[in-house]
Amino acid sequence: ILPRAGLLDPQGQAVEHALAALRFEGATNVHVGRAIALDIAAASAAEAGAVVRRMCDKLLANPVIEDYEISVENGGSP
Amino acid sequence: ILPRAGLLDPQGQAVEHALAALRFEGATNVHVGRAIALDIAAASAAEAGAVVRRMCDKLLANPVIEDYEISVENGGSP
Amino acid sequence: MTGAGVLTEARAFPGEREVTPEVVREHNLSEREYAEIMALLGRTPTLTELGIFSALWSEHCSYKHTRPVLRTLPTAGPQVVQGPGENAGVLRLPDGWAVAFKIESHNHPSAVEPYQGAATGVGGILRDVFTMGAHPVALLNSLRLGPLDDARNRYLFAGIVKGVGDYGNCVGVPTLGGEVAFAPGYSGNPLVNAMCVGLLREKDLMRARAHGAGNVLLAMGARTGRDGIHGASFASEDLSLASGSRRPQVQVGDPFTEKLLLEATLELIETGLVVAIQDMGAAGLTSSSAEMAARGGVGVELDTSLVPVREPGMTPYEIMLSESQERMLVVAEPHRVEAIQAVSARWELTATPVGRVTDDGLFRVVHDGVTVAAIPGDRLVEGCPVYHPEAREAPAAIARRRARPEGEPKCDPAGALPLLLDDPGIASKRWVYEQYDSTVQAETVLGPGGDAGVLRVPGTGFGLAVSVDGNQRYVALDPCEGGRHAVAEAARNVACTGAEPLGITDCRNFGNPDRPEVFFQFREACRGIAEACVAFGTPVTGGNVSLYNESPGGAIDPTPVVGMVGLLRDVTKRVPAWFQAPRDYLILLGETRGHLGGSSYWEVVYGFTGGSPPAVDLAAEARLQRLLVAAAGAGLLGSAHDCSDGGLAVALAECCMGEPYAARTLGAEAFIPNPHDLPAEAMLYGEDGARAVASAPPGRVAELLALARAHAVPAAIAGRVTDPGAALRIVVEGTREPAVSWSPAELRRVFFDAIPRRMAARGRDVLEGR
Amino acid sequence: MTRVAVVRFPGSNCEPEACRAVERAGGSTFYVGHRDPSLGDAEAVILPGGFSYGDYLRCGAIARFSPIMEAVRLHAAAGGPVLGICNGFQILCEAGLLPGALVRNAGLKYLSRPVDVRVERTGTPFTAAYRVGEVIRIPIGHGEGRFVASEETLDAIEAGGQIVLRYADGGLPDAPVNPNGSMRDIAAICNPPGNVVGMMPHPERLAEPGLGSAAGRGVFDSLMQHGAVTSDR
Ligand SMILES: Nc1ncnc2c1ncn2[C@@H]1O[C@H](COP(=O)(O)OP(=O)(O)O)[C@@H](O)[C@H]1O
Ligand SMILES: [Mg+2]
């Protein structure tokens, strides 16, 4: 979950400067957001993804200022 | 970048409760951490990954409280 | 100067939309206003010019509906150093000190994005104050929200409080007071009014007036992005009408940069490096440059291609209208530019020349050498048509004022007290102010939770008392009385600590002024505020108007909010709101007439919001204020607390429950004289003004009563403070009801738990902020 | 008269009151900037509260790399007194001068309120003026003050007597004694020798009776006594 493109991202800027100061050249367009990890029981990865998408729209992400990406890992069968 | 396993993660718990309150059943072991996205110029994905790993060890993550994972996407050649 | 009437030349910026009636409407300009623009340019405006006009001729910047009414406010007084018209008002203090203060709304942005909207509201008001050369020493905030049983309202409340807190905390300015009220009209229309108080040496006062043709304009601070384009005109229409596309991009606050900007700005002013400086607030670069030019009677030329931008390809239109936060516009003599840039660099900031002061009176914008806007500057700022909307009170309002509660009360008078203390409007706001740093700067004498916050002026023995107040229920029922009440309560809160009320800033939050009943509320509330200010000798030094606070849910209650500053001559004499010691005498100041009209009691116990609010006796209020100040100065008072929402019973309960972190409660035996044989509920819960509950040590009571007599303030010994843990017992003279009795410890639980209990359910707000 | 350097990072905001508290106790102060290479003739260093670099990323994470921190490290290694208050504590942890880390309050909210803390160790340049077991009431103001460390580290801290202040019950009503969920109620710790101390509460905000209490003044009196002793040697 990252700040929407175009929005000011003071954290991203601060980190970008800090990295530069530490001689990590060439790190650009740094953005800082939130990572949320959770387990859900779902029949398929697709279904899990769909549930999480609904979670993001309703709670996890703030549509006014944030965009999100979802990645599903199969935690193996129950 | 997520809180170390075993460390109390009140934010994760709060989100877990909020999800339950919104009738999202079956979301368990929710953890909230930080996502950092950045572009770097590197010869290979492997090299990029190595650079970012050094960034994490030095600045982006605090080993006392956090574990991190890195994923590299190829942004195409310059 | 030659500005007025000049027909000017400007060319459209390549690729810019052409100006059609549709585009004009989108910019929220009336046909009359557009005709005015055509006339004073002698041609069709470019899109950039249209945008500039739409910003400066928006209600937010032009006050086109409200200026005639605002002109009727009292703004003069021996203590006034700077009245309305600058970025903040300034009042004189002892020893060459002065106080700059101002209140401002950020309602619309907070309705869209509560956390960022509230945070950037605090940022804006801080800049208004340090722009004057003043060091911010206190913040206050006045919030209005819909009822907390609605999840959306809880989300807005949590996000707004967090936004206000995070910003002020990070900049390092203590929040010393505020208020929160809840009513259905604010669902979807939350109000966020932020007030900042700053200190300066009077001689260092900085005014935002550009002058000196050839002087340089520099943009200092954050880069310019596409944030909040159209904010000013957006803030001037109903949320319901603002079409998605017209919704400005959310402004994100950066309190870290703000702190650096604060330090750099004060250093620039104190070292005399700048001619003038103003923050880029609503309508950003446009309003800051145009207003500084107009105040100085000069022209300006801006080259938008020089402005540091955050995103590539920004047009002059976007750069002129961006509301990116944490930016200042500096006017300086050319030979100072390097020194200014050195100071900025020391504070990790950049200052970039973006234009110059001219002598042709034109407001000119060039981009890559193309003149994209050329407007007579004085007409741009002053030329907006002024409207005199119709004002008529709604029959429904009259009916509500005349109505009386029907049916049975929920409980007997004794049972009502816990109910009232559990009402979120009356309950402790500790859940709120606990999230605000109230002790940073280490000058806090009385923090939040009492009547007014008190801070010491560094290195002196005197201090300031600050409070914000407004009772929208009273205003809805009787706008004029409501306006008077707002000033009276603020002054009472300040005087209770022992401070003399000095002056006010006010924020008027109303609905759509084109509706006669709304404009009636506005006009009458202003009349009430003006009358009270005259009576108390507390001039209006500035403020802010926020109209169009309406959503599909309807309009808000009319909500004028008054921010008062008072002078406490000796901070060691400050008077707390809470009982201090067992066996102190309890003294009622003022007269209890048992007026229940418009009361919280009726609302909570009868579920009825109506009746006519108590009439404010301005002379009596002024006498009470003088008495409280004199008594505090003479060291006669153990405590003093004003009576407002919930009347005597609630005031007495608050005195017994003690401060937010009191380790103990105190009891009280109260006997309330009742010469007119009124029912107990009226005596206990009536909300007559001009009253306070005081306590005094046995040795000082006689003196206090004598002093009251000398000030012609009715005062009666009404019992004693009793031991820790003892009960609060109230006997109302001559009523058949037995004495009513409560345990302060239990009341305390109700009072402090009311809001946390309702906010326990957590939502997205737990993810808000860092 | 003890000379105390107060470090100003971009975003520090408690440095004036830190100076006042030292001066009221009889010391003298001067500011050093985050880019300065040295601490001049300072006998002691204070890292004040605030939001260095906005506390972006993590509290203190970026400040730790400021050039001045190298000088602070040397000063500490030489046994010189170093006090980190609030954000200063967070920086000392990030810099590895103190063990553990400070993370978001268990209540997830910024908390501004008085707290009661019990003095656990008086053998430091900043607590010598107190008595062991004494409970003092001073304010906190932080959103990220929950002290965390691994169990082994915590045991080592306890064994080494490195806990300086613990949140304790001094009678404050209706709020948990431990305001932020800190492990083992830790409010302040020090390094093994005790010359480097970090604390979340703000003693400098309550260091004069005029503001209702001088409970925090002992921290600065201690430093003056310490300064007197060392300069006698
Ligand atoms: N939003 C807020 N921010 C800071 N302090 C607040 C806020 N709301 C209430 N308070 C504190 O609680 C006190 C009591 O509020 P209120 O119930 O309005 O009392 P009063 O009617 O005397 O103004 C205020 O004086 C203020 O110190
Ligand atoms: Mg109030």
CSV table of C-alpha atoms in Angstrom, one decimal, chain D residues 76-77 79 121 123-125 160 162 190-196:
chain,number,residue,atom,x,y,z
D,76,ALA,CA,30.4,8.3,25.2
D,77,ALA,CA,33.3,5.9,24.7
D,79,GLY,CA,33.0,8.0,29.6
D,121,ARG,CA,19.5,3.3,39.6
D,123,GLY,CA,24.6,5.5,39.8
D,124,THR,CA,24.5,7.6,36.7
D,125,PRO,CA,25.4,11.3,36.1
D,160,GLY,CA,23.7,-5.3,34.6
D,162,GLN,CA,21.0,-0.8,33.4
D,190,CYS,CA,21.7,3.3,30.6
D,191,ASN,CA,24.8,1.6,29.1
D,192,PRO,CA,26.8,-0.7,31.5
D,193,PRO,CA,29.1,2.0,32.9
D,194,GLY,CA,26.0,4.3,33.3
D,195,ASN,CA,27.4,7.4,31.5
D,196,VAL,CA,24.9,7.1,28.6
